[in-house]
Amino acid sequence: MYKRGLKLWSINTDAYYEEAMRLHDKALCDYIELYIVPNTLEFLQKWKKLPIPFIIHAPHFAHGFNMAKKEKYDFNLSIYKQVDNYATELNAPFIIFHGGIDGDIKQTARQLASFNDSRALIENKPCVALPNRMGGEFCRGYNPDEIKLVKEISGCGFCFDFGHAICSANSQKEDPYKYCEQFLQFKPNMYHLTDIDDITSEFDSHPHLGTGQLDFDKIFTMIPDNAYITFETIKNSKENLNDFAEDMRWLKSYK
């Protein structure tokens, strides 16, 4: 059985906090993947009170963290130290990093190597950044060659995002499922998964399981038993996580 992860942010200490405990008590959630919003260490002690395992996700470009740019290193390092604090205090086995926007993938690799963190995982990305939201054009870590380079230089592990890989395949005019298979050579430590609104799109989307165009028969052949999978489906309510519960029930009935 998969280890099922719920994606939350470090600032989600309101209704989602109580809802996460409810889902865990009902055996619908095995861990929380916690995205660390910069400068939110004041919330750490509350998260420590939850008897739920954690995986940590470092901030990405939307919060200014961009390892692909040399001039961002000092800022990136200061934010990494906050992320390290969360990961250490919450006993997280993994910290997930994005490669950045534009810039140079070798710079991404060098910066990640400088953190010297055995918990680090690089996540693959779409080729094209979301328009009008990311402030750049191209994502780093969008293909197997870039992931391979980061892994070789930094010694990090790998978080495989299926949706991102399919978006990247569409940008490069490749078969999406065969393209996904190319990333399996890196023996992912964990996975990200949602459905997909448009299987031909270059842009990422996060619809609920079973509501889009993804071929789950093909996807699940690529995921081993007992794998960590964070389900990054959209949240329809600010008051509850009933939609996530339904996703997990769909998963159980499908499998």
Short mmCIF file of N, CA and C in Angstrom, two decimals, residues 128-211:
data_model
loop_
_atom_site.label_atom_id
_atom_site.label_comp_id
_atom_site.label_asym_id
_atom_site.label_seq_id
_atom_site.Cartn_x
_atom_site.Cartn_y
_atom_site.Cartn_z
N VAL A 128 8.08 24.76 -19.64
CA VAL A 128 7.63 26.15 -19.73
C VAL A 128 6.99 26.56 -18.41
N ALA A 129 7.42 27.70 -17.87
CA ALA A 129 6.85 28.20 -16.63
C ALA A 129 5.43 28.71 -16.85
N LEU A 130 4.62 28.68 -15.80
CA LEU A 130 3.25 29.18 -15.90
C LEU A 130 3.26 30.66 -16.30
N PRO A 131 2.52 31.04 -17.32
CA PRO A 131 2.53 32.43 -17.77
C PRO A 131 1.93 33.38 -16.73
N ASN A 132 2.59 34.54 -16.60
CA ASN A 132 2.11 35.62 -15.72
C ASN A 132 2.11 35.26 -14.24
N ARG A 133 2.80 34.17 -13.87
CA ARG A 133 2.81 33.78 -12.46
C ARG A 133 4.22 33.56 -11.92
N MET A 134 5.15 33.16 -12.77
CA MET A 134 6.46 32.75 -12.28
C MET A 134 7.56 33.77 -12.54
N GLY A 135 7.29 34.78 -13.35
CA GLY A 135 8.29 35.81 -13.57
C GLY A 135 9.47 35.36 -14.42
N GLY A 136 9.35 34.23 -15.07
CA GLY A 136 10.41 33.72 -15.94
C GLY A 136 9.79 32.87 -17.03
N GLU A 137 10.63 32.29 -17.87
CA GLU A 137 10.12 31.55 -19.01
C GLU A 137 10.31 30.05 -18.89
N PHE A 138 11.50 29.61 -18.47
CA PHE A 138 11.81 28.19 -18.53
C PHE A 138 12.22 27.64 -17.16
N CYS A 139 11.75 26.45 -16.88
CA CYS A 139 12.07 25.80 -15.60
C CYS A 139 13.33 24.96 -15.73
N ARG A 140 14.11 24.95 -14.69
CA ARG A 140 15.30 24.10 -14.65
C ARG A 140 14.92 22.76 -14.02
N GLY A 141 15.53 21.70 -14.57
CA GLY A 141 15.19 20.36 -14.13
C GLY A 141 14.01 19.80 -14.89
N TYR A 142 13.87 20.23 -16.14
CA TYR A 142 12.68 19.85 -16.92
C TYR A 142 12.86 18.55 -17.70
N ASN A 143 14.10 18.08 -17.83
CA ASN A 143 14.31 16.85 -18.61
C ASN A 143 15.27 15.90 -17.89
N PRO A 144 15.39 14.66 -18.33
CA PRO A 144 16.27 13.71 -17.65
C PRO A 144 17.73 14.15 -17.60
N ASP A 145 18.22 14.81 -18.64
CA ASP A 145 19.62 15.24 -18.63
C ASP A 145 19.90 16.23 -17.50
N GLU A 146 18.97 17.18 -17.29
CA GLU A 146 19.18 18.16 -16.22
C GLU A 146 19.07 17.51 -14.85
N ILE A 147 18.12 16.59 -14.68
CA ILE A 147 18.01 15.89 -13.40
C ILE A 147 19.27 15.07 -13.14
N LYS A 148 19.76 14.40 -14.16
CA LYS A 148 20.99 13.60 -14.02
C LYS A 148 22.15 14.46 -13.57
N LEU A 149 22.31 15.64 -14.19
CA LEU A 149 23.41 16.53 -13.83
C LEU A 149 23.32 16.96 -12.38
N VAL A 150 22.13 17.36 -11.93
CA VAL A 150 21.97 17.81 -10.54
C VAL A 150 22.28 16.67 -9.57
N LYS A 151 21.81 15.48 -9.89
CA LYS A 151 22.07 14.34 -9.02
C LYS A 151 23.57 14.02 -8.95
N GLU A 152 24.24 14.06 -10.08
CA GLU A 152 25.66 13.72 -10.12
C GLU A 152 26.51 14.73 -9.35
N ILE A 153 26.19 16.01 -9.49
CA ILE A 153 27.00 17.04 -8.84
C ILE A 153 26.68 17.17 -7.35
N SER A 154 25.40 17.07 -7.00
CA SER A 154 25.00 17.32 -5.61
C SER A 154 24.87 16.05 -4.78
N GLY A 155 24.70 14.90 -5.45
CA GLY A 155 24.49 13.66 -4.70
C GLY A 155 23.11 13.53 -4.11
N CYS A 156 22.16 14.33 -4.60
CA CYS A 156 20.80 14.32 -4.04
C CYS A 156 19.98 13.16 -4.58
N GLY A 157 18.81 12.95 -3.97
CA GLY A 157 17.83 12.00 -4.47
C GLY A 157 16.88 12.68 -5.44
N PHE A 158 15.73 12.02 -5.68
CA PHE A 158 14.83 12.48 -6.74
C PHE A 158 13.38 12.32 -6.34
N CYS A 159 12.61 13.39 -6.55
CA CYS A 159 11.15 13.36 -6.41
C CYS A 159 10.55 13.47 -7.80
N PHE A 160 9.81 12.45 -8.22
CA PHE A 160 9.27 12.41 -9.58
C PHE A 160 7.84 12.90 -9.60
N ASP A 161 7.62 13.99 -10.32
CA ASP A 161 6.29 14.57 -10.50
C ASP A 161 5.78 14.19 -11.89
N PHE A 162 4.74 13.34 -11.94
CA PHE A 162 4.21 12.87 -13.21
C PHE A 162 3.63 14.00 -14.05
N GLY A 163 2.86 14.87 -13.43
CA GLY A 163 2.25 15.96 -14.17
C GLY A 163 3.29 16.86 -14.82
N HIS A 164 4.34 17.17 -14.08
CA HIS A 164 5.40 18.01 -14.63
C HIS A 164 6.07 17.33 -15.82
N ALA A 165 6.32 16.03 -15.70
CA ALA A 165 6.96 15.29 -16.79
C ALA A 165 6.10 15.30 -18.05
N ILE A 166 4.79 15.15 -17.88
CA ILE A 166 3.89 15.14 -19.04
C ILE A 166 3.85 16.52 -19.70
N CYS A 167 3.83 17.58 -18.90
CA CYS A 167 3.89 18.93 -19.46
C CYS A 167 5.18 19.13 -20.26
N SER A 168 6.29 18.67 -19.71
CA SER A 168 7.57 18.80 -20.39
C SER A 168 7.59 17.99 -21.68
N ALA A 169 7.03 16.79 -21.64
CA ALA A 169 6.95 15.97 -22.85
C ALA A 169 6.16 16.69 -23.95
N ASN A 170 5.07 17.34 -23.57
CA ASN A 170 4.26 18.07 -24.55
C ASN A 170 5.03 19.23 -25.17
N SER A 171 5.84 19.91 -24.37
CA SER A 171 6.66 21.00 -24.89
C SER A 171 7.67 20.50 -25.91
N GLN A 172 8.13 19.27 -25.71
CA GLN A 172 9.18 18.70 -26.57
C GLN A 172 8.62 17.75 -27.64
N LYS A 173 7.28 17.70 -27.73
CA LYS A 173 6.62 16.87 -28.75
C LYS A 173 6.99 15.39 -28.61
N GLU A 174 7.03 14.91 -27.37
CA GLU A 174 7.32 13.51 -27.11
C GLU A 174 6.09 12.82 -26.53
N ASP A 175 6.05 11.49 -26.65
CA ASP A 175 4.97 10.73 -26.05
C ASP A 175 5.03 10.89 -24.53
N PRO A 176 3.95 11.33 -23.87
CA PRO A 176 4.04 11.67 -22.44
C PRO A 176 4.36 10.48 -21.54
N TYR A 177 3.81 9.32 -21.81
CA TYR A 177 4.03 8.18 -20.91
C TYR A 177 5.41 7.56 -21.12
N LYS A 178 5.86 7.52 -22.37
CA LYS A 178 7.22 7.04 -22.61
C LYS A 178 8.25 8.01 -22.01
N TYR A 179 7.90 9.29 -22.05
CA TYR A 179 8.79 10.30 -21.46
C TYR A 179 8.87 10.11 -19.94
N CYS A 180 7.74 9.83 -19.32
CA CYS A 180 7.75 9.55 -17.88
C CYS A 180 8.67 8.39 -17.55
N GLU A 181 8.65 7.37 -18.37
CA GLU A 181 9.46 6.18 -18.11
C GLU A 181 10.96 6.50 -18.09
N GLN A 182 11.37 7.54 -18.81
CA GLN A 182 12.78 7.90 -18.84
C GLN A 182 13.28 8.35 -17.46
N PHE A 183 12.38 8.90 -16.65
CA PHE A 183 12.79 9.38 -15.32
C PHE A 183 12.94 8.25 -14.31
N LEU A 184 12.42 7.08 -14.62
CA LEU A 184 12.49 5.97 -13.67
C LEU A 184 13.92 5.48 -13.46
N GLN A 185 14.82 5.80 -14.39
CA GLN A 185 16.22 5.41 -14.24
C GLN A 185 16.85 6.01 -12.98
N PHE A 186 16.25 7.09 -12.47
CA PHE A 186 16.81 7.76 -11.30
C PHE A 186 16.29 7.19 -9.99
N LYS A 187 15.48 6.14 -10.08
CA LYS A 187 14.96 5.44 -8.90
C LYS A 187 14.38 6.44 -7.89
N PRO A 188 13.25 7.04 -8.22
CA PRO A 188 12.68 8.10 -7.36
C PRO A 188 12.52 7.67 -5.91
N ASN A 189 12.84 8.59 -5.02
CA ASN A 189 12.62 8.37 -3.58
C ASN A 189 11.16 8.55 -3.22
N MET A 190 10.44 9.35 -4.02
CA MET A 190 9.02 9.60 -3.79
C MET A 190 8.41 10.20 -5.05
N TYR A 191 7.09 10.43 -5.00
CA TYR A 191 6.35 10.85 -6.19
C TYR A 191 5.34 11.94 -5.84
N HIS A 192 5.03 12.77 -6.85
CA HIS A 192 3.91 13.71 -6.81
C HIS A 192 2.91 13.30 -7.87
N LEU A 193 1.61 13.36 -7.53
CA LEU A 193 0.59 12.90 -8.47
C LEU A 193 -0.71 13.65 -8.30
N THR A 194 -1.30 14.04 -9.42
CA THR A 194 -2.68 14.53 -9.50
C THR A 194 -3.23 13.98 -10.81
N ASP A 195 -4.48 14.29 -11.10
CA ASP A 195 -4.98 14.05 -12.45
C ASP A 195 -4.50 15.21 -13.33
N ILE A 196 -4.89 15.21 -14.61
CA ILE A 196 -4.49 16.25 -15.56
C ILE A 196 -5.70 16.67 -16.37
N ASP A 197 -5.95 17.98 -16.43
CA ASP A 197 -7.11 18.47 -17.19
C ASP A 197 -6.97 18.20 -18.68
N ASP A 198 -5.78 18.51 -19.22
CA ASP A 198 -5.54 18.38 -20.66
C ASP A 198 -4.23 17.65 -20.87
N ILE A 199 -4.28 16.42 -21.32
CA ILE A 199 -3.10 15.58 -21.46
C ILE A 199 -2.13 16.11 -22.51
N THR A 200 -2.55 17.11 -23.31
CA THR A 200 -1.68 17.68 -24.35
C THR A 200 -1.09 19.03 -23.95
N SER A 201 -1.40 19.52 -22.75
CA SER A 201 -1.00 20.87 -22.35
C SER A 201 0.45 20.93 -21.87
N GLU A 202 1.07 22.09 -22.07
CA GLU A 202 2.40 22.36 -21.54
C GLU A 202 2.35 22.88 -20.11
N PHE A 203 1.15 23.19 -19.61
CA PHE A 203 1.02 23.86 -18.33
C PHE A 203 0.40 22.94 -17.29
N ASP A 204 0.92 23.03 -16.10
CA ASP A 204 0.54 22.15 -15.00
C ASP A 204 -0.87 22.45 -14.51
N SER A 205 -1.58 21.39 -14.10
CA SER A 205 -2.89 21.54 -13.46
C SER A 205 -3.02 20.47 -12.39
N HIS A 206 -3.96 20.67 -11.47
CA HIS A 206 -4.04 19.79 -10.30
C HIS A 206 -5.46 19.33 -9.99
N PRO A 207 -6.19 18.80 -10.97
CA PRO A 207 -7.56 18.35 -10.68
C PRO A 207 -7.58 17.09 -9.83
N HIS A 208 -8.75 16.78 -9.32
CA HIS A 208 -8.91 15.61 -8.45
C HIS A 208 -8.77 14.31 -9.22
N LEU A 209 -8.40 13.27 -8.51
CA LEU A 209 -8.17 11.97 -9.13
C LEU A 209 -9.44 11.47 -9.81
N GLY A 210 -9.29 10.98 -11.03
CA GLY A 210 -10.41 10.42 -11.77
C GLY A 210 -11.27 11.44 -12.48
N THR A 211 -10.90 12.74 -12.42
CA THR A 211 -11.72 13.78 -13.05
C THR A 211 -11.11 14.32 -14.33
#
